[in-house]
Tab-separated table of N, CA and C in Angstrom:
chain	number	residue	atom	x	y	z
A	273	UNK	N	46.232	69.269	96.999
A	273	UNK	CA	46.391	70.620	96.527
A	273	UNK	C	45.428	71.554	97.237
A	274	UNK	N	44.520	71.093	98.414
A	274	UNK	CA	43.310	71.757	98.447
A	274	UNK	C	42.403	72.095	97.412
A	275	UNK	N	41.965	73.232	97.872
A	275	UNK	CA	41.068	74.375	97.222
A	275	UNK	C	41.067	73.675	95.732
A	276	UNK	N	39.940	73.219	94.890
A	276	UNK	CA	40.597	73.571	93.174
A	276	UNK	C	39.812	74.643	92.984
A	277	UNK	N	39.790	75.080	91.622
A	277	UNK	CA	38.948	76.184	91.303
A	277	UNK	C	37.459	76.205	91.133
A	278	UNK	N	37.050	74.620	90.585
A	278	UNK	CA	35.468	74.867	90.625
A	278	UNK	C	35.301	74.833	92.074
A	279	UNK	N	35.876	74.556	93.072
A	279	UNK	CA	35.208	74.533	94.370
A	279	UNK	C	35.488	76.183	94.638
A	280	UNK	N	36.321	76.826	94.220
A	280	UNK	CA	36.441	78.178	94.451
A	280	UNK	C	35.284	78.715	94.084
A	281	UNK	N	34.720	78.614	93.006
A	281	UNK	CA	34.047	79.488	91.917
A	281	UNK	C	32.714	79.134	92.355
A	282	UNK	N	32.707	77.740	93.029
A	282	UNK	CA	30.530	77.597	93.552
A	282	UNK	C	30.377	78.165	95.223
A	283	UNK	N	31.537	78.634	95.589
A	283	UNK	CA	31.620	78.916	96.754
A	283	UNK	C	31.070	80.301	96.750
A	284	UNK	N	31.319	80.780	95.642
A	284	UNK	CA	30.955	82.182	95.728
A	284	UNK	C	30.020	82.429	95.804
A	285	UNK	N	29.535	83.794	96.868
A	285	UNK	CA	28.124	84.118	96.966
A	285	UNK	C	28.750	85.125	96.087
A	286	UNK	N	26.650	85.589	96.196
A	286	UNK	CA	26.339	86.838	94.905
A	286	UNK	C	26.672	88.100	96.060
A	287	UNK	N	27.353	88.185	97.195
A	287	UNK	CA	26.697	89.375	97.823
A	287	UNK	C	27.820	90.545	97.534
A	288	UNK	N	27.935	92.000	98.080
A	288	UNK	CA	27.975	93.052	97.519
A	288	UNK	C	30.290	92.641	97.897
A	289	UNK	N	30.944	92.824	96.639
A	289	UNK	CA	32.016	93.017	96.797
A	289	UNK	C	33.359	94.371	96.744
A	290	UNK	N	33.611	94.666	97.887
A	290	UNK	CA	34.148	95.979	97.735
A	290	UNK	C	34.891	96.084	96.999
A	291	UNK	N	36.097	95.537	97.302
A	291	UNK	CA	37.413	95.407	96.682
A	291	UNK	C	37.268	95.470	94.789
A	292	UNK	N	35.928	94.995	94.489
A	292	UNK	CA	35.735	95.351	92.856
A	292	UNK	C	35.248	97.090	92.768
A	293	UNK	N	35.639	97.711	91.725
A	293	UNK	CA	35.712	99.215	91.394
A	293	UNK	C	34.098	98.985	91.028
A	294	UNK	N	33.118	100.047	91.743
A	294	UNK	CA	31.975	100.308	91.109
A	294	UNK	C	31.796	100.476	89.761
A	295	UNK	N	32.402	100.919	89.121
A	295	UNK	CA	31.733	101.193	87.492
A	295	UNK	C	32.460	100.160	86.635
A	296	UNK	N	32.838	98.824	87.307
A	296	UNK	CA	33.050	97.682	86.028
A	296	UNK	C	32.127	96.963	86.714
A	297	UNK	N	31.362	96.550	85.056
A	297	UNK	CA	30.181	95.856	84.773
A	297	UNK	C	31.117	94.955	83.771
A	298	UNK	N	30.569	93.780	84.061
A	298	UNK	CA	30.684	93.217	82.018
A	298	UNK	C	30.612	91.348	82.160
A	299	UNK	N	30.932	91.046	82.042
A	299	UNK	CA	30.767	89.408	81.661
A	299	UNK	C	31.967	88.512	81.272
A	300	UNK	N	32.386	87.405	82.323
A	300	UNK	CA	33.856	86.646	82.191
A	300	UNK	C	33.072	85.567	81.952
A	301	UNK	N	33.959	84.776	80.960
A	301	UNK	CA	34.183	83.477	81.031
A	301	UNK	C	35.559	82.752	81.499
A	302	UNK	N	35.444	81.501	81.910
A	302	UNK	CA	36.695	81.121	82.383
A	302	UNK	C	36.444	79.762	81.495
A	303	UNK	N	37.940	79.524	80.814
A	303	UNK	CA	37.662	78.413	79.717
A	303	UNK	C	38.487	77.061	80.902
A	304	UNK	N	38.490	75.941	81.156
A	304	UNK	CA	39.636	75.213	81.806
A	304	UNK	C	39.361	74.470	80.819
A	305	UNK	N	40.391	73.916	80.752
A	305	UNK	CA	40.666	72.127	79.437
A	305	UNK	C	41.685	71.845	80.245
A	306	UNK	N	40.905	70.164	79.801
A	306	UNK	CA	42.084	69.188	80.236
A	306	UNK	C	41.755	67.885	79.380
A	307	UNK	N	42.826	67.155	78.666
A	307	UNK	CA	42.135	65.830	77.993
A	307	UNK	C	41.497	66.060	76.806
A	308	UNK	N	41.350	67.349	76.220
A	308	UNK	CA	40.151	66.946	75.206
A	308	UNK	C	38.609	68.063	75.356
A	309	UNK	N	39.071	67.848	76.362
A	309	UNK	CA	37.183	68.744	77.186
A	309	UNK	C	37.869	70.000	77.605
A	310	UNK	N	36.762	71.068	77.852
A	310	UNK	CA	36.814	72.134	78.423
A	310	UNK	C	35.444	72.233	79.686
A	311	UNK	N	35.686	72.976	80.357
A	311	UNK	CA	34.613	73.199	81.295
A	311	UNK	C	34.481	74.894	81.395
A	312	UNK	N	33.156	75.550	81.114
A	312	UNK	CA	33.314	76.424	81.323
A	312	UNK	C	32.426	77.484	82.757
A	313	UNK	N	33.160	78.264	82.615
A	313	UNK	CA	32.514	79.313	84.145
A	313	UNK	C	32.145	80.287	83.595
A	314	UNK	N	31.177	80.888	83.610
A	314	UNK	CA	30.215	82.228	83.290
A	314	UNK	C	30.058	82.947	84.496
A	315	UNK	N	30.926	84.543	84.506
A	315	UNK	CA	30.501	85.442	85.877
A	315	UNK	C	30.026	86.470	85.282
A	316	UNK	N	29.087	86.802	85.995
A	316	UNK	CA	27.849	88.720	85.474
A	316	UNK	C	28.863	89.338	86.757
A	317	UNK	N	29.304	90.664	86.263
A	317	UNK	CA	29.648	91.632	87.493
A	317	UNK	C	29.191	92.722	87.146
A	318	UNK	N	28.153	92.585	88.381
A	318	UNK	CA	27.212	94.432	88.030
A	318	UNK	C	27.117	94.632	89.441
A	319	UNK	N	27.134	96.151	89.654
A	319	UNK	CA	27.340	96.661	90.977
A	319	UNK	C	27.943	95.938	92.201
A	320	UNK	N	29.079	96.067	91.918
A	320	UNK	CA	30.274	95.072	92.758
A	320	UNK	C	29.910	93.728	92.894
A	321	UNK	N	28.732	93.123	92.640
A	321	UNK	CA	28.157	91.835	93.041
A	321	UNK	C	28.688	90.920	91.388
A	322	UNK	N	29.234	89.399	91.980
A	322	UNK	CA	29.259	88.586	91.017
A	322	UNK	C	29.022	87.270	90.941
A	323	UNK	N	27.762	86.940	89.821
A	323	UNK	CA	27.445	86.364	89.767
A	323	UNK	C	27.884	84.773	88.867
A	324	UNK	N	27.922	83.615	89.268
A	324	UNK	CA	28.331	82.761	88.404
A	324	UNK	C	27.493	81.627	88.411
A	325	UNK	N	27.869	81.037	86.694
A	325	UNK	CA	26.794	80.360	86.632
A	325	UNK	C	28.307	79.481	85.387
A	326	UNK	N	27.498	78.159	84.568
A	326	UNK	CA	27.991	77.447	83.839
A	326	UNK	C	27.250	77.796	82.395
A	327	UNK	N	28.127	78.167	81.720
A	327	UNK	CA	28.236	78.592	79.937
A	327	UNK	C	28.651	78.546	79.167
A	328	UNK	N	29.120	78.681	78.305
A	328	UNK	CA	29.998	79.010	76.956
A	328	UNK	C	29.573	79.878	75.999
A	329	UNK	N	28.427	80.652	76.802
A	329	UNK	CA	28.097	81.756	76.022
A	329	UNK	C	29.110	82.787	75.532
A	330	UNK	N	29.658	84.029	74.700
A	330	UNK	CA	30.267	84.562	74.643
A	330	UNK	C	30.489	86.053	75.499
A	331	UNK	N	31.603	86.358	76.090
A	331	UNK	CA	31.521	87.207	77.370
A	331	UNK	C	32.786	88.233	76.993
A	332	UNK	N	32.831	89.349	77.601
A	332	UNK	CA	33.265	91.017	77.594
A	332	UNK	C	34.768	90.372	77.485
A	333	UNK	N	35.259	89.311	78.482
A	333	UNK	CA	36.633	88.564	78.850
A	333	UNK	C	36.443	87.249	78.857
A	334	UNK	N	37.393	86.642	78.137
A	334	UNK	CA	37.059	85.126	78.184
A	334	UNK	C	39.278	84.855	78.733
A	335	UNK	N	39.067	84.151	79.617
A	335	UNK	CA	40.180	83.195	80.200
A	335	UNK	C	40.650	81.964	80.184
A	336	UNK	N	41.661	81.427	79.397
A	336	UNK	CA	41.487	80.201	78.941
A	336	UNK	C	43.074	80.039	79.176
A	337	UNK	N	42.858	78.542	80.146
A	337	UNK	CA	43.996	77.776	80.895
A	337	UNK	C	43.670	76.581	80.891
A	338	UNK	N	45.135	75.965	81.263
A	338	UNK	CA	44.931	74.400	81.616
A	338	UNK	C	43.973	74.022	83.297
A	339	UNK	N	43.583	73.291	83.533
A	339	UNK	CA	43.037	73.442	84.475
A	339	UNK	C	43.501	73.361	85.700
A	340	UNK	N	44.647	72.726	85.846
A	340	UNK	CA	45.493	72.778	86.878
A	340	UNK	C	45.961	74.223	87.297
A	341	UNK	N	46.410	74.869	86.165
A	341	UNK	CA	46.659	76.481	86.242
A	341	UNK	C	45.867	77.113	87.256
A	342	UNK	N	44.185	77.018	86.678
A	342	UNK	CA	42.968	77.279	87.897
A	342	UNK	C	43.360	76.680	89.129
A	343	UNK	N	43.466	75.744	88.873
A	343	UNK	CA	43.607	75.334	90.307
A	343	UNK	C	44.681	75.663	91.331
A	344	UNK	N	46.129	75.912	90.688
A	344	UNK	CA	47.242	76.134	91.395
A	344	UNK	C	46.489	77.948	92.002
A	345	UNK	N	45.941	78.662	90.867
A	345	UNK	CA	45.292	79.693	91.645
A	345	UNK	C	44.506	79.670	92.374
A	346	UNK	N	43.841	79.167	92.371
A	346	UNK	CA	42.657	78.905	93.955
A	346	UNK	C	43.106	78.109	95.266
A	347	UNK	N	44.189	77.847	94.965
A	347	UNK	CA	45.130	77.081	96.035
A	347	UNK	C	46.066	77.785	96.571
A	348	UNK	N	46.413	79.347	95.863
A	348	UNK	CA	47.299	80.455	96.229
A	348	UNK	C	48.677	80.079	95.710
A	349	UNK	N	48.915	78.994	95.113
A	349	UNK	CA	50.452	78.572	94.628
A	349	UNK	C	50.465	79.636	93.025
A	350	UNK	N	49.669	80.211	92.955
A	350	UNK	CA	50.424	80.769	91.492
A	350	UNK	C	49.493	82.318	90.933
A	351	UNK	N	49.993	83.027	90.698
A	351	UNK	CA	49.135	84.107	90.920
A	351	UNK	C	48.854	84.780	89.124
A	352	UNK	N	47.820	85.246	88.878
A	352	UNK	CA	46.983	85.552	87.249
A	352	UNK	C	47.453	85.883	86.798
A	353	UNK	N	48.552	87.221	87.430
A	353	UNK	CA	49.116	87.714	86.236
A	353	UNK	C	50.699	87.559	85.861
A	354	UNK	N	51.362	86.559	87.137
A	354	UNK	CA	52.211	86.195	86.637
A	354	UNK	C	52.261	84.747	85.450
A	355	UNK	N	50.726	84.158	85.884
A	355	UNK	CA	50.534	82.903	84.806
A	355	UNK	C	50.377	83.642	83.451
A	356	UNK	N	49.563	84.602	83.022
A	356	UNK	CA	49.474	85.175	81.854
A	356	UNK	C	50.760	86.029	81.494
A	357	UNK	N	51.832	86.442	82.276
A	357	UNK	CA	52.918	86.759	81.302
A	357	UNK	C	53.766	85.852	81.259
A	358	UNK	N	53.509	84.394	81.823
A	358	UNK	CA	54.432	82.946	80.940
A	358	UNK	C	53.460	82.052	80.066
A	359	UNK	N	52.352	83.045	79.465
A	359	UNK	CA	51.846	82.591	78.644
A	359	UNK	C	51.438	81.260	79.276
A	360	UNK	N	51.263	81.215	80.367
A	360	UNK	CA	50.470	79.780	81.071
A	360	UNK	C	48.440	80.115	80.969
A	361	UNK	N	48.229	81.066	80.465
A	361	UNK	CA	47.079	81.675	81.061
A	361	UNK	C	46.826	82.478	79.843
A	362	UNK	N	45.825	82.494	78.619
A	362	UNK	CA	45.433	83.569	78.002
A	362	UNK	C	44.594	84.742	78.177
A	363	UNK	N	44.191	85.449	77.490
A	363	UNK	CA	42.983	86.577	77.745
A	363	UNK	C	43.060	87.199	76.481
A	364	UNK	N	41.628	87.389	76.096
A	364	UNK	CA	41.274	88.256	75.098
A	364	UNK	C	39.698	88.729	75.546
A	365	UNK	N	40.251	89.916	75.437
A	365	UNK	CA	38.703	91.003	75.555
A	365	UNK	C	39.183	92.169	76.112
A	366	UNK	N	38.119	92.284	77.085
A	366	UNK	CA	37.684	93.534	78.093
A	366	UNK	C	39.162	93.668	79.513
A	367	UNK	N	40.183	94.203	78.601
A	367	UNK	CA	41.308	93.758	80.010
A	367	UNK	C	40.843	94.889	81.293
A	368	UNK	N	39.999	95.580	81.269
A	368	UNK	CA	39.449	95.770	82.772
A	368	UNK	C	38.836	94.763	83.622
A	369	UNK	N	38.164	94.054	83.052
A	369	UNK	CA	37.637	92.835	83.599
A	369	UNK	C	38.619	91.830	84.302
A	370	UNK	N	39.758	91.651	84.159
A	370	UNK	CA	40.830	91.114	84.714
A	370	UNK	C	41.002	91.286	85.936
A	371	UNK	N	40.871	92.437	86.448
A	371	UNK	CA	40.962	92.894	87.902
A	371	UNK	C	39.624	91.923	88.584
A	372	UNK	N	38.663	91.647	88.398
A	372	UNK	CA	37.954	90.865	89.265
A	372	UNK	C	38.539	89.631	88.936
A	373	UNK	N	38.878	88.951	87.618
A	373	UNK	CA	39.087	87.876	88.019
A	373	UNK	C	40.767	87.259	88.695
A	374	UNK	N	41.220	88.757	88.999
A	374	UNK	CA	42.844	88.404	89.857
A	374	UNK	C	41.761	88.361	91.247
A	375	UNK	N	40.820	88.893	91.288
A	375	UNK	CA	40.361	89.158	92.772
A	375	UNK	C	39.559	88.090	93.560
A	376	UNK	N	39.158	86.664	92.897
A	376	UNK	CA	38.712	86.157	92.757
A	376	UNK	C	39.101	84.927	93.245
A	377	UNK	N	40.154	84.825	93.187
A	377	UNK	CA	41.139	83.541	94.022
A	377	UNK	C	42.369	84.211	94.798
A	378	UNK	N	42.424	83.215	95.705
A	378	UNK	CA	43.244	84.013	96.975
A	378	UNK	C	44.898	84.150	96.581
A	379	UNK	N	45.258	84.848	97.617
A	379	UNK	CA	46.751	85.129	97.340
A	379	UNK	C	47.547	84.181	97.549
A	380	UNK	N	48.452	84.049	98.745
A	380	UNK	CA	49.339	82.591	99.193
A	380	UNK	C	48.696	83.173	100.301
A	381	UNK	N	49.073	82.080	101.013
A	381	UNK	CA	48.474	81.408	102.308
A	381	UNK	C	49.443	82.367	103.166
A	382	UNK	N	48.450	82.919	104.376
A	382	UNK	CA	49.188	83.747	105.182
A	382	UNK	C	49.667	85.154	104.478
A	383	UNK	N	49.546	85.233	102.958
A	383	UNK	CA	49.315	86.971	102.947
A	383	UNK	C	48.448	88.233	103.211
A	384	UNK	N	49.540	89.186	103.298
A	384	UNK	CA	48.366	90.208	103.649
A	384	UNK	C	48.453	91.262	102.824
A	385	UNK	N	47.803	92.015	102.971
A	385	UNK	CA	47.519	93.595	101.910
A	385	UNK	C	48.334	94.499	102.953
A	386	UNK	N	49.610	94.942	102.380
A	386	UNK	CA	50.224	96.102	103.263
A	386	UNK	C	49.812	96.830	104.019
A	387	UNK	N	48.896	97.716	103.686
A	387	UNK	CA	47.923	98.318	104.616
A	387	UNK	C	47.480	97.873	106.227
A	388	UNK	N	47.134	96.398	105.704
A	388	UNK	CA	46.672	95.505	107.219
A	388	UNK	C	47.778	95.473	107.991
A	389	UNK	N	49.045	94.825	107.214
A	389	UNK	CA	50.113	94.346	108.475
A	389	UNK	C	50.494	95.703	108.961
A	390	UNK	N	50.744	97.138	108.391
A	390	UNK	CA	51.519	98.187	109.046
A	390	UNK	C	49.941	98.087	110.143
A	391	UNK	N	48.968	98.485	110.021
A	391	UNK	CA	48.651	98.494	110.449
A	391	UNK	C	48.461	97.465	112.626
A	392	UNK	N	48.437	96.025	111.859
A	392	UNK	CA	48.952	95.377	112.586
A	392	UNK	C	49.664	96.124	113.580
A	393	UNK	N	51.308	95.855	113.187
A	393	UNK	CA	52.528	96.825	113.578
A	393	UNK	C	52.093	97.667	114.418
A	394	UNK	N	51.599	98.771	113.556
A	394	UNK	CA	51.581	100.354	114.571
A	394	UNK	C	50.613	99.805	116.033
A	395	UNK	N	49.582	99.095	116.053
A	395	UNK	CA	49.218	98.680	116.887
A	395	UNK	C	49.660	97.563	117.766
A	396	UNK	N	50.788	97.191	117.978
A	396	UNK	CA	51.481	96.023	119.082
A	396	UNK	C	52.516	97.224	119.522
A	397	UNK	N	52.674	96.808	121.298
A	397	UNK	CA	53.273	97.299	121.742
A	397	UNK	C	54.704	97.742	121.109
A	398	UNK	N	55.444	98.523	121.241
A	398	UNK	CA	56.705	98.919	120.940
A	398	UNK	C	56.614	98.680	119.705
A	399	UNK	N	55.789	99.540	118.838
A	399	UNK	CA	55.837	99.313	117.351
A	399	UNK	C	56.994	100.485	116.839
A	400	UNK	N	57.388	101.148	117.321
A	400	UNK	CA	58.398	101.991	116.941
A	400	UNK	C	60.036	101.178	116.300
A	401	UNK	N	60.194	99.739	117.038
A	401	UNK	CA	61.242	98.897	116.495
A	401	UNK	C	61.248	98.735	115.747
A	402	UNK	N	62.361	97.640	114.856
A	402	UNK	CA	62.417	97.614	113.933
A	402	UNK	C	62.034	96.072	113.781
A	403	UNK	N	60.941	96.000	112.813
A	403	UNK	CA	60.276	94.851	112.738
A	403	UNK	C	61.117	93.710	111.341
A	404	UNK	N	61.540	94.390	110.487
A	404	UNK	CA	62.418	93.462	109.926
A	404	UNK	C	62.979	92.333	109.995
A	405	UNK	N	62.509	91.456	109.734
A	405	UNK	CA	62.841	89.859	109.618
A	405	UNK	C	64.098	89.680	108.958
C-alpha cells in the first residue's frame, strides 16, 4: 500500500506551511482503531506551522477512523472528505480545522492543483492547441 499514515504523520516537519490559512490555530487529534486499540495523533497548528506529537488529550477537532481509512489516505487512494460523507471517517469539533487535516496527506499520485498544470500548458511550445485528452 506504501505510505501508511503513521509514517505520514512522523514525517512531518514543524516548518512554516503555506497552503494552511494564517489565522487557524487550534488542536487535532486523529483517533485510528483497529482490533480493540486505538492509536492516537496529537497536531498544535499555530502560525501555519504543525506540530505533532502522540496523545489522547482532548483537542479543538478530533478524527476518528478505521485505520486502514488513514492509511488508504496517505497512500492517495481515498480522499477526507469524500471518506467523511460515506461516513467512513467521523469529525466532531472545530470544522475549520479540517482544512489542515485534508492538507495533510497527499492527493493521488500524479495530481496536480489546476493552477500548476495550466500553467505547465501555457508554457510548452504551441500551447494555444487543444490539449484535451
Amino acid at each position: 500500500m506504501g505510505t501508511t499514515a503513521a509514517e505520514q504523520l512522523l514525517a512531518l516537519t514543524p516548518e512554516r506551511r503555506p497552503e494552511i490559512p494564517e489565522t487557524l490555530n487550534g488542536t487535532l487529534r486523529l483517533d485510528a482503531y483497529e482490533n480493540g486499540w486505538t492509536q492516537h495523533w496529537y497536531l498544535t497548528v499555530t502560525d501555519q506551522h504543525v506540530e505533532v506529537s502522540r496523545s489522547a488529550d482532548d483537542a479543538d477537532l478530533v478524527v476518528r477512523a478505521h485505520r486502514t481509512v488513514f492509511d488508504r489516505m496517505a497512500a492517495g487512494q481515498l480522499r477526507a472528505a469524500a471518506a467523511m460523507l460515506r461516513n467512513d471517517l467521523t469529525v466532531e469539533g472545530d470544522m475549520r480545522l479540517f482544512v489542515v487535516f485534508r492538507r495533510i496527506f497527499p492527493g493521488k499520485a500524479g495530481a496536480r492543483h489546476p493552477r500548476e498544470a495550466a500553467r505547465q500548458v501555457a508554457a510548452e511550445p504551441n500551447s494555444g492547441r487543444d490539449v484535451r485528452r
